[in-house]
Amino acid sequence: MGYQRRLITDILDKARGEEVVRSIYPETTIVRPAPMFGFEDNLLHKLAGVTNLFTSNHMEERFWPVHAIDVGQALEAMLNDDSTAAETYELYGPKNYSTAEIADLVDKEIIKHRRHVNLPRSILKPVANILNKALYWPTMSPDEVEREFIDQKIDPKAKSFRDLGIEPGEISNFTFYYLQAYRSAAFYDLPPQTEREKREEKKYLHVIDDQ
């Protein structure tokens, strides 16, 4: 409960921060990106790695993953367009996914099955707290566990990529580009599936041996 109160406080602090900045600098442009994917991200690479074993909420968190390159392009457009001043932008991808659905995309791309063990929030959060303090490399934090239970909500009043004339990329079109290195040598050079192959695959049940 303490972690949940702290997370809610963090979210409220961000909202207050936006209000305070706008009250001091009314021309401020506020940008709220969705979870991003790209080189060295904390989404695709995390799901493809062998250390991402424990999860919570059965990976049911839903959001619109956005390409980091598109976010960068949007920021550049804002810097060069004075009409974006004093506006709020929510930058998100074209399709809504659950974490489990993205994990399935990752498994198909790397041709391996990454196991994810679901633990109750009351157990995983204290474990995450201990690991975060005991290990010097990035693991997971209690806040990250809590965020697995919060779906992304789009502000209908905020502007988006469309207002900048940008069409954001869909994550399934980039998994091969970012995840090829996770494949074993036997499958490394296999090209990405065509749209026809993706449609045909849905007709069959595949069993892939864990690599």
Coordinates of N, CA and C in Angstrom, one line a residue:
M1 N 0.8 -1.2 0.0 CA 0.0 0.0 0.0 C 0.9 1.3 0.0
G2 N 2.0 1.2 0.7 CA 2.9 2.3 0.8 C 3.4 2.7 -0.6
Y3 N 3.8 1.6 -1.4 CA 4.4 1.8 -2.7 C 3.3 2.4 -3.6
Q4 N 2.0 1.9 -3.5 CA 1.0 2.4 -4.3 C 0.7 3.9 -4.0
R5 N 0.7 4.3 -2.8 CA 0.5 5.7 -2.4 C 1.7 6.5 -3.0
R6 N 2.9 6.0 -3.0 CA 4.0 6.8 -3.5 C 3.9 6.9 -5.0
L7 N 3.5 5.9 -5.7 CA 3.3 6.0 -7.2 C 2.2 7.0 -7.5
I8 N 1.1 6.9 -6.8 CA 0.0 7.9 -7.1 C 0.6 9.3 -6.8
T9 N 1.4 9.5 -5.7 CA 1.9 10.8 -5.4 C 2.9 11.2 -6.6
D10 N 3.7 10.3 -7.1 CA 4.6 10.6 -8.2 C 3.8 11.1 -9.5
I11 N 2.7 10.4 -9.8 CA 1.8 10.8 -10.9 C 1.2 12.2 -10.7
L12 N 0.7 12.4 -9.5 CA 0.1 13.7 -9.1 C 1.2 14.8 -9.2
D13 N 2.4 14.5 -8.8 CA 3.5 15.5 -8.8 C 3.8 15.9 -10.2
K14 N 3.8 14.9 -11.1 CA 4.0 15.3 -12.6 C 2.9 16.2 -13.1
A15 N 1.7 15.9 -12.7 CA 0.6 16.8 -13.1 C 0.8 18.2 -12.5
R16 N 1.1 18.3 -11.3 CA 1.3 19.6 -10.6 C 2.5 20.3 -11.3
G17 N 3.5 19.5 -11.6 CA 4.7 20.1 -12.3 C 4.4 20.8 -13.6
E18 N 3.5 20.1 -14.4 CA 3.1 20.7 -15.6 C 2.3 22.0 -15.4
E19 N 1.5 22.0 -14.3 CA 0.7 23.2 -14.0 C 1.6 24.4 -13.6
V20 N 2.6 24.0 -12.7 CA 3.5 25.0 -12.2 C 4.3 25.6 -13.4
V21 N 4.9 24.8 -14.2 CA 5.7 25.2 -15.4 C 4.8 26.2 -16.3
R22 N 3.6 25.8 -16.5 CA 2.7 26.6 -17.4 C 2.4 27.9 -16.7
S23 N 2.3 27.9 -15.4 CA 1.9 29.2 -14.7 C 3.1 30.1 -14.8
I24 N 4.3 29.6 -14.8 CA 5.5 30.5 -14.9 C 5.9 30.8 -16.3
Y25 N 5.9 29.8 -17.2 CA 6.2 30.0 -18.6 C 5.0 29.5 -19.4
P26 N 4.1 30.3 -19.7 CA 2.8 29.9 -20.4 C 3.1 29.3 -21.8
E27 N 4.2 29.7 -22.4 CA 4.5 29.2 -23.7 C 5.2 27.8 -23.8
T28 N 5.3 27.2 -22.6 CA 5.9 25.9 -22.5 C 5.2 24.8 -23.3
T29 N 5.9 24.0 -24.1 CA 5.3 22.9 -24.8 C 5.5 21.6 -24.0
I30 N 4.4 21.0 -23.6 CA 4.5 19.8 -22.8 C 4.4 18.5 -23.7
V31 N 5.3 17.6 -23.5 CA 5.3 16.4 -24.3 C 5.2 15.1 -23.4
R32 N 4.3 14.3 -23.7 CA 4.1 13.0 -22.9 C 4.2 11.8 -23.9
P33 N 5.4 11.2 -24.0 CA 5.5 10.1 -24.9 C 5.0 8.8 -24.2
A34 N 4.5 7.9 -25.0 CA 4.2 6.5 -24.6 C 5.5 5.7 -24.3
P35 N 5.4 4.5 -23.8 CA 6.6 3.7 -23.7 C 7.2 3.5 -25.0
M36 N 8.5 3.8 -25.1 CA 9.2 3.9 -26.4 C 10.0 2.6 -26.6
F37 N 10.2 2.3 -27.9 CA 11.0 1.2 -28.4 C 12.1 1.7 -29.4
G38 N 13.2 1.1 -29.4 CA 14.3 1.5 -30.3 C 15.6 0.8 -29.8
F39 N 16.7 1.4 -30.2 CA 18.0 0.9 -29.8 C 18.2 1.0 -28.3
E40 N 18.6 -0.1 -27.6 CA 18.9 -0.1 -26.2 C 17.6 0.4 -25.4
D41 N 16.4 0.0 -25.8 CA 15.2 0.4 -25.1 C 15.0 -0.4 -23.9
N42 N 14.0 -0.1 -23.2 CA 13.6 -0.9 -22.0 C 12.3 -1.6 -22.2
L43 N 12.0 -1.9 -23.5 CA 10.8 -2.6 -23.9 C 11.1 -3.9 -24.6
L44 N 11.5 -3.8 -25.9 CA 11.8 -4.9 -26.7 C 13.0 -5.7 -26.2
H45 N 14.1 -5.0 -25.9 CA 15.3 -5.7 -25.4 C 15.1 -6.3 -24.0
K46 N 14.2 -5.7 -23.2 CA 13.9 -6.3 -21.9 C 13.2 -7.6 -22.1
L47 N 12.2 -7.6 -23.0 CA 11.4 -8.8 -23.2 C 12.2 -9.9 -23.9
A48 N 13.2 -9.5 -24.7 CA 14.0 -10.5 -25.4 C 15.1 -11.1 -24.5
G49 N 15.5 -10.4 -23.5 CA 16.6 -10.8 -22.6 C 16.2 -12.0 -21.7
V50 N 17.2 -12.7 -21.2 CA 16.9 -13.9 -20.4 C 16.6 -13.5 -18.9
T51 N 17.0 -12.3 -18.6 CA 16.8 -11.9 -17.2 C 15.4 -11.4 -16.8
N52 N 14.6 -11.2 -17.8 CA 13.2 -10.7 -17.6 C 12.3 -11.8 -17.3
L53 N 12.5 -12.5 -16.1 CA 11.8 -13.7 -15.8 C 10.5 -13.4 -15.0
F54 N 10.6 -12.5 -14.0 CA 9.5 -12.3 -13.1 C 8.6 -11.1 -13.6
T55 N 7.3 -11.3 -13.6 CA 6.4 -10.2 -13.9 C 5.2 -10.2 -13.0
S56 N 4.3 -9.3 -13.1 CA 3.1 -9.3 -12.3 C 2.0 -8.9 -13.2
N57 N 0.7 -9.0 -12.7 CA -0.5 -8.7 -13.5 C -0.6 -9.5 -14.8
H58 N 0.1 -10.6 -14.9 CA 0.0 -11.5 -16.1 C 0.3 -10.7 -17.3
M59 N 1.1 -9.6 -17.2 CA 1.5 -8.8 -18.4 C 0.3 -8.3 -19.2
E60 N -0.7 -7.9 -18.4 CA -1.9 -7.3 -19.0 C -1.9 -5.8 -19.2
E61 N -0.9 -5.1 -18.7 CA -0.8 -3.7 -18.9 C -0.9 -3.3 -20.4
R62 N -1.7 -2.3 -20.7 CA -2.0 -1.9 -22.1 C -1.5 -0.5 -22.4
F63 N -0.9 -0.4 -23.5 CA -0.3 1.0 -23.9 C -0.1 1.0 -25.4
W64 N 0.2 2.2 -25.9 CA 0.5 2.4 -27.4 C 2.0 2.6 -27.6
P65 N 2.8 1.5 -27.8 CA 4.3 1.7 -27.9 C 4.6 2.6 -29.1
V66 N 5.6 3.5 -28.8 CA 6.0 4.5 -29.9 C 7.5 4.3 -30.2
H67 N 7.8 4.5 -31.5 CA 9.2 4.4 -31.9 C 9.9 5.7 -31.5
A68 N 11.1 5.5 -30.8 CA 11.9 6.6 -30.3 C 12.3 7.5 -31.4
I69 N 12.5 7.0 -32.6 CA 12.8 7.9 -33.8 C 11.7 8.8 -34.1
D70 N 10.5 8.3 -34.0 CA 9.3 9.2 -34.3 C 9.2 10.3 -33.2
V71 N 9.5 10.0 -32.0 CA 9.4 11.0 -30.9 C 10.5 12.0 -31.2
G72 N 11.7 11.6 -31.6 CA 12.7 12.6 -31.9 C 12.3 13.5 -33.0
Q73 N 11.7 12.9 -34.1 CA 11.3 13.7 -35.2 C 10.2 14.7 -34.8
A74 N 9.3 14.3 -33.9 CA 8.3 15.2 -33.4 C 8.9 16.3 -32.6
L75 N 9.9 16.0 -31.8 CA 10.5 17.1 -31.0 C 11.2 18.1 -31.9
E76 N 11.9 17.6 -32.9 CA 12.5 18.5 -33.9 C 11.5 19.4 -34.6
A77 N 10.3 18.8 -34.9 CA 9.3 19.6 -35.6 C 8.8 20.7 -34.6
M78 N 8.7 20.4 -33.3 CA 8.2 21.4 -32.4 C 9.2 22.5 -32.2
L79 N 10.5 22.2 -32.3 CA 11.5 23.2 -32.1 C 11.5 24.2 -33.3
N80 N 11.1 23.7 -34.4 CA 11.1 24.6 -35.6 C 9.7 25.2 -36.0
D81 N 8.8 25.0 -35.1 CA 7.4 25.5 -35.4 C 6.9 26.3 -34.2
D82 N 6.8 27.6 -34.2 CA 6.4 28.4 -33.1 C 4.9 28.1 -32.7
S83 N 4.2 27.6 -33.7 CA 2.7 27.4 -33.4 C 2.5 26.2 -32.3
T84 N 3.6 25.5 -32.1 CA 3.5 24.4 -31.1 C 3.7 24.9 -29.7
A85 N 4.1 26.1 -29.5 CA 4.3 26.7 -28.2 C 2.9 26.7 -27.4
A86 N 3.1 26.4 -26.1 CA 1.9 26.4 -25.2 C 0.9 25.3 -25.4
E87 N 1.3 24.3 -26.2 CA 0.5 23.1 -26.5 C 0.9 21.9 -25.7
T88 N 0.0 20.9 -25.6 CA 0.4 19.7 -25.0 C 0.2 18.6 -26.0
Y89 N 1.3 17.8 -26.1 CA 1.3 16.7 -27.1 C 1.4 15.3 -26.4
E90 N 0.6 14.4 -26.8 CA 0.8 13.0 -26.3 C 1.2 12.2 -27.6
L91 N 2.4 11.6 -27.5 CA 3.0 10.9 -28.6 C 2.9 9.4 -28.4
Y92 N 2.1 8.8 -29.2 CA 1.9 7.3 -29.0 C 1.8 6.6 -30.3
G93 N 2.0 5.3 -30.3 CA 2.0 4.6 -31.6 C 0.6 4.4 -32.1
P94 N 0.5 3.8 -33.3 CA -0.8 3.6 -33.9 C -1.7 2.4 -33.4
K95 N -1.1 1.5 -32.6 CA -1.8 0.4 -32.2 C -1.6 0.1 -30.7
N96 N -2.7 -0.3 -30.0 CA -2.7 -0.6 -28.6 C -2.3 -2.1 -28.4
Y97 N -1.4 -2.3 -27.4 CA -0.9 -3.6 -27.1 C -0.9 -3.9 -25.6
S98 N -1.0 -5.1 -25.2 CA -0.7 -5.5 -23.9 C 0.8 -5.9 -23.9
T99 N 1.4 -5.9 -22.7 CA 2.8 -6.4 -22.6 C 2.9 -7.8 -23.1
A100 N 1.9 -8.6 -22.8 CA 1.9 -10.0 -23.3 C 1.9 -10.2 -24.8
E101 N 1.2 -9.3 -25.4 CA 1.1 -9.3 -26.9 C 2.4 -8.9 -27.5
I102 N 3.1 -8.0 -26.9 CA 4.4 -7.6 -27.4 C 5.4 -8.7 -27.1
A103 N 5.3 -9.3 -26.0 CA 6.2 -10.4 -25.7 C 6.1 -11.6 -26.7
D104 N 4.8 -11.8 -27.2 CA 4.6 -12.8 -28.2 C 5.3 -12.4 -29.5
L105 N 5.2 -11.1 -29.9 CA 5.9 -10.6 -31.1 C 7.4 -10.8 -31.0
V106 N 7.9 -10.6 -29.8 CA 9.4 -10.7 -29.5 C 9.8 -12.2 -29.7
D107 N 9.0 -13.1 -29.1 CA 9.3 -14.5 -29.2 C 9.3 -15.0 -30.6
K108 N 8.4 -14.6 -31.4 CA 8.3 -15.0 -32.8 C 9.5 -14.4 -33.6
E109 N 9.9 -13.2 -33.2 CA 11.0 -12.6 -34.0 C 12.4 -13.3 -33.6
I110 N 12.6 -13.6 -32.4 CA 13.9 -14.2 -32.0 C 13.9 -15.7 -32.1
I111 N 12.7 -16.3 -32.4 CA 12.5 -17.7 -32.6 C 13.0 -18.4 -31.3
K112 N 12.5 -17.9 -30.2 CA 12.8 -18.5 -28.9 C 11.6 -18.2 -28.0
H113 N 11.4 -19.0 -27.0 CA 10.4 -18.7 -26.0 C 10.9 -18.3 -24.7
R114 N 10.7 -17.0 -24.4 CA 11.1 -16.5 -23.1 C 10.1 -16.7 -22.0
R115 N 10.4 -17.5 -21.0 CA 9.5 -17.7 -19.9 C 9.3 -16.5 -19.0
H116 N 8.0 -16.3 -18.6 CA 7.7 -15.2 -17.7 C 6.9 -15.8 -16.6
V117 N 7.4 -15.7 -15.4 CA 6.8 -16.2 -14.2 C 6.0 -15.1 -13.5
N118 N 4.7 -15.3 -13.4 CA 3.9 -14.3 -12.8 C 3.8 -14.4 -11.2
L119 N 4.2 -13.4 -10.5 CA 4.2 -13.4 -9.1 C 3.2 -12.3 -8.6
P120 N 2.5 -12.6 -7.5 CA 1.6 -11.5 -6.9 C 2.4 -10.3 -6.6
R121 N 1.7 -9.2 -6.8 CA 2.3 -7.8 -6.5 C 2.9 -7.8 -5.1
S122 N 2.2 -8.4 -4.1 CA 2.6 -8.3 -2.7 C 3.9 -9.0 -2.5
I123 N 4.3 -9.9 -3.4 CA 5.5 -10.7 -3.3 C 6.6 -10.0 -4.1
L124 N 6.3 -9.7 -5.4 CA 7.3 -9.2 -6.3 C 7.8 -7.8 -5.9
K125 N 7.0 -6.9 -5.4 CA 7.5 -5.6 -5.0 C 8.6 -5.6 -3.9
P126 N 8.4 -6.4 -2.8 CA 9.5 -6.4 -1.9 C 10.8 -7.1 -2.5
V127 N 10.6 -8.1 -3.3 CA 11.7 -8.7 -4.0 C 12.4 -7.7 -4.9
A128 N 11.7 -6.9 -5.6 CA 12.2 -5.9 -6.5 C 13.0 -4.9 -5.7
N129 N 12.5 -4.5 -4.6 CA 13.1 -3.5 -3.7 C 14.5 -4.1 -3.2
I130 N 14.6 -5.3 -2.9 CA 15.8 -5.9 -2.4 C 16.8 -6.0 -3.5
L131 N 16.4 -6.5 -4.7 CA 17.3 -6.7 -5.8 C 17.8 -5.3 -6.3
N132 N 16.9 -4.3 -6.3 CA 17.3 -3.0 -6.7 C 18.4 -2.4 -5.8
K133 N 18.4 -2.8 -4.6 CA 19.4 -2.2 -3.6 C 20.7 -3.1 -3.6
A134 N 20.5 -4.4 -3.8 CA 21.6 -5.3 -3.7 C 22.5 -5.4 -4.9
L135 N 21.9 -5.2 -6.1 CA 22.7 -5.4 -7.3 C 23.0 -4.1 -7.9
Y136 N 24.2 -4.0 -8.5 CA 24.6 -2.7 -9.1 C 24.1 -2.5 -10.5
W137 N 23.7 -3.6 -11.2 CA 23.2 -3.4 -12.6 C 21.6 -3.2 -12.5
P138 N 21.0 -2.7 -13.5 CA 19.6 -2.4 -13.5 C 18.8 -3.7 -13.4
T139 N 17.8 -3.8 -12.5 CA 16.9 -4.9 -12.4 C 15.5 -4.4 -12.6
M140 N 14.8 -4.3 -11.5 CA 13.5 -3.7 -11.5 C 13.2 -3.0 -10.2
S141 N 12.3 -2.1 -10.2 CA 12.0 -1.4 -9.0 C 10.6 -1.6 -8.6
P142 N 10.2 -1.4 -7.3 CA 8.8 -1.5 -6.9 C 7.9 -0.7 -7.7
D143 N 8.3 0.5 -8.1 CA 7.4 1.4 -8.9 C 7.1 0.7 -10.3
E144 N 8.1 0.1 -10.9 CA 7.9 -0.6 -12.1 C 6.9 -1.7 -12.0
V145 N 6.9 -2.4 -10.9 CA 5.9 -3.5 -10.6 C 4.5 -2.9 -10.5
E146 N 4.4 -1.8 -9.8 CA 3.1 -1.1 -9.6 C 2.6 -0.6 -11.0
R147 N 3.5 -0.1 -11.8 CA 3.0 0.4 -13.1 C 2.5 -0.6 -14.0
E148 N 2.8 -1.9 -13.8 CA 2.2 -3.0 -14.6 C 0.7 -3.1 -14.4
F149 N 0.2 -2.4 -13.4 CA -1.3 -2.5 -13.2 C -1.9 -1.2 -13.7
I150 N -1.2 -0.3 -14.4 CA -1.8 0.9 -14.8 C -1.7 1.0 -16.3
D151 N -2.9 1.0 -17.0 CA -3.0 1.2 -18.4 C -2.8 2.6 -18.9
Q152 N -2.2 2.8 -20.0 CA -2.0 4.1 -20.6 C -3.4 4.7 -21.0
K153 N -3.6 5.9 -20.6 CA -4.9 6.6 -20.9 C -4.5 7.8 -21.8
I154 N -5.2 8.0 -22.9 CA -4.9 9.1 -23.8 C -5.8 10.3 -23.5
D155 N -5.2 11.4 -23.4 CA -5.9 12.7 -23.1 C -6.5 13.2 -24.4
P156 N -7.8 13.2 -24.5 CA -8.5 13.6 -25.8 C -8.2 15.0 -26.1
K157 N -7.8 15.9 -25.2 CA -7.6 17.3 -25.4 C -6.2 17.5 -25.9
A158 N -5.3 16.6 -25.8 CA -3.9 16.8 -26.2 C -3.7 16.6 -27.7
K159 N -2.8 17.2 -28.3 CA -2.4 17.0 -29.7 C -1.6 15.8 -29.8
S160 N -1.4 15.4 -31.1 CA -0.6 14.1 -31.3 C 0.3 14.2 -32.5
F161 N 0.8 13.1 -33.0 CA 1.6 13.1 -34.2 C 0.9 13.7 -35.4
R162 N -0.4 13.4 -35.4 CA -1.2 13.9 -36.6 C -1.1 15.4 -36.7
D163 N -1.1 16.1 -35.6 CA -1.1 17.6 -35.7 C 0.3 18.1 -36.2
L164 N 1.3 17.2 -36.2 CA 2.6 17.5 -36.6 C 2.9 17.0 -38.0
G165 N 1.9 16.3 -38.6 CA 2.1 15.8 -39.9 C 3.0 14.5 -40.0
I166 N 3.0 13.8 -38.8 CA 3.9 12.6 -38.7 C 3.0 11.4 -38.5
E167 N 3.4 10.3 -39.3 CA 2.7 9.1 -39.1 C 3.6 8.1 -38.4
P168 N 3.3 7.8 -37.1 CA 4.2 7.0 -36.3 C 4.3 5.5 -36.8
G169 N 5.4 4.9 -36.6 CA 5.6 3.5 -37.1 C 5.0 2.5 -36.1
E170 N 4.6 1.4 -36.6 CA 4.0 0.3 -35.8 C 5.1 -0.6 -35.4
I171 N 5.0 -1.0 -34.1 CA 6.1 -1.8 -33.5 C 6.4 -3.1 -34.2
S172 N 5.4 -3.8 -34.7 CA 5.7 -5.1 -35.4 C 6.5 -4.9 -36.6
N173 N 6.6 -3.7 -37.2 CA 7.4 -3.5 -38.4 C 8.9 -3.3 -38.1
F174 N 9.2 -3.3 -36.8 CA 10.6 -3.0 -36.4 C 11.3 -4.1 -35.6
T175 N 10.5 -5.1 -35.2 CA 11.1 -6.1 -34.3 C 12.3 -6.8 -34.9
F176 N 12.2 -7.1 -36.2 CA 13.4 -7.8 -36.9 C 14.6 -6.9 -36.8
Y177 N 14.4 -5.6 -37.1 CA 15.5 -4.7 -37.1 C 16.3 -4.6 -35.7
Y178 N 15.5 -4.6 -34.7 CA 16.1 -4.4 -33.3 C 16.4 -5.7 -32.6
L179 N 15.8 -6.8 -33.0 CA 16.0 -8.0 -32.2 C 16.7 -9.1 -32.9
Q180 N 17.2 -8.9 -34.1 CA 17.9 -10.0 -34.9 C 19.1 -10.6 -34.1
A181 N 19.7 -9.7 -33.3 CA 20.9 -10.2 -32.6 C 20.6 -11.2 -31.5
Y182 N 19.3 -11.3 -31.1 CA 18.9 -12.3 -30.1 C 18.7 -13.7 -30.7
R183 N 18.7 -13.8 -32.0 CA 18.5 -15.1 -32.6 C 19.7 -16.0 -32.5
S184 N 19.5 -17.3 -32.5 CA 20.6 -18.3 -32.5 C 21.2 -18.2 -33.9
A185 N 22.4 -18.8 -34.0 CA 23.1 -18.8 -35.3 C 22.4 -19.5 -36.4
A186 N 21.6 -20.5 -36.0 CA 20.8 -21.3 -37.0 C 19.7 -20.5 -37.7
F187 N 19.2 -19.4 -37.0 CA 18.1 -18.7 -37.6 C 18.5 -17.2 -37.8
Y188 N 19.7 -16.8 -37.6 CA 20.1 -15.4 -37.6 C 19.8 -14.7 -39.0
D189 N 20.0 -15.4 -40.1 CA 19.9 -14.8 -41.4 C 18.5 -15.0 -42.0
L190 N 17.6 -15.6 -41.3 CA 16.2 -15.7 -41.8 C 15.6 -14.3 -42.0
P191 N 15.0 -14.0 -43.1 CA 14.4 -12.7 -43.3 C 13.2 -12.5 -42.5
P192 N 12.7 -11.3 -42.3 CA 11.4 -11.1 -41.6 C 10.3 -11.6 -42.4
Q193 N 9.2 -12.0 -41.7 CA 8.0 -12.5 -42.4 C 7.4 -11.5 -43.2
T194 N 6.8 -11.9 -44.4 CA 6.0 -11.0 -45.2 C 4.6 -11.0 -44.6
E195 N 3.8 -10.0 -45.0 CA 2.5 -9.9 -44.5 C 1.7 -11.2 -44.8
R196 N 1.9 -11.8 -46.0 CA 1.2 -13.0 -46.3 C 1.6 -14.1 -45.4
E197 N 2.9 -14.2 -45.1 CA 3.3 -15.3 -44.2 C 2.7 -15.1 -42.8
K198 N 2.6 -13.8 -42.4 CA 2.0 -13.6 -41.1 C 0.5 -14.0 -41.0
R199 N -0.2 -13.8 -42.1 CA -1.6 -14.2 -42.2 C -1.7 -15.7 -42.2
E200 N -0.8 -16.4 -42.9 CA -0.8 -17.8 -43.0 C -0.5 -18.5 -41.7
E201 N 0.4 -17.8 -40.9 CA 0.9 -18.4 -39.7 C -0.3 -18.5 -38.7
K202 N -1.2 -17.5 -38.7 CA -2.3 -17.5 -37.8 C -3.2 -18.7 -37.9
K203 N -3.1 -19.5 -39.0 CA -4.0 -20.6 -39.3 C -3.5 -21.9 -38.6
Y204 N -2.2 -21.8 -38.0 CA -1.6 -23.0 -37.5 C -1.1 -22.7 -36.1
L205 N -1.0 -23.8 -35.3 CA -0.5 -23.8 -34.0 C 1.0 -24.2 -34.1
H206 N 1.9 -23.4 -33.6 CA 3.4 -23.7 -33.7 C 3.9 -24.0 -32.3
V207 N 4.7 -25.0 -32.2 CA 5.4 -25.4 -31.0 C 6.9 -25.2 -31.3
I208 N 7.5 -24.2 -30.6 CA 8.9 -24.0 -30.8 C 9.7 -24.4 -29.6
D209 N 10.8 -25.2 -29.8 CA 11.6 -25.7 -28.7 C 12.4 -24.5 -28.2
D210 N 12.5 -24.4 -26.8 CA 13.2 -23.3 -26.2 C 14.7 -23.4 -26.6
Q211 N 15.2 -22.3 -27.1 CA 16.6 -22.3 -27.5 C 17.5 -21.9 -26.4

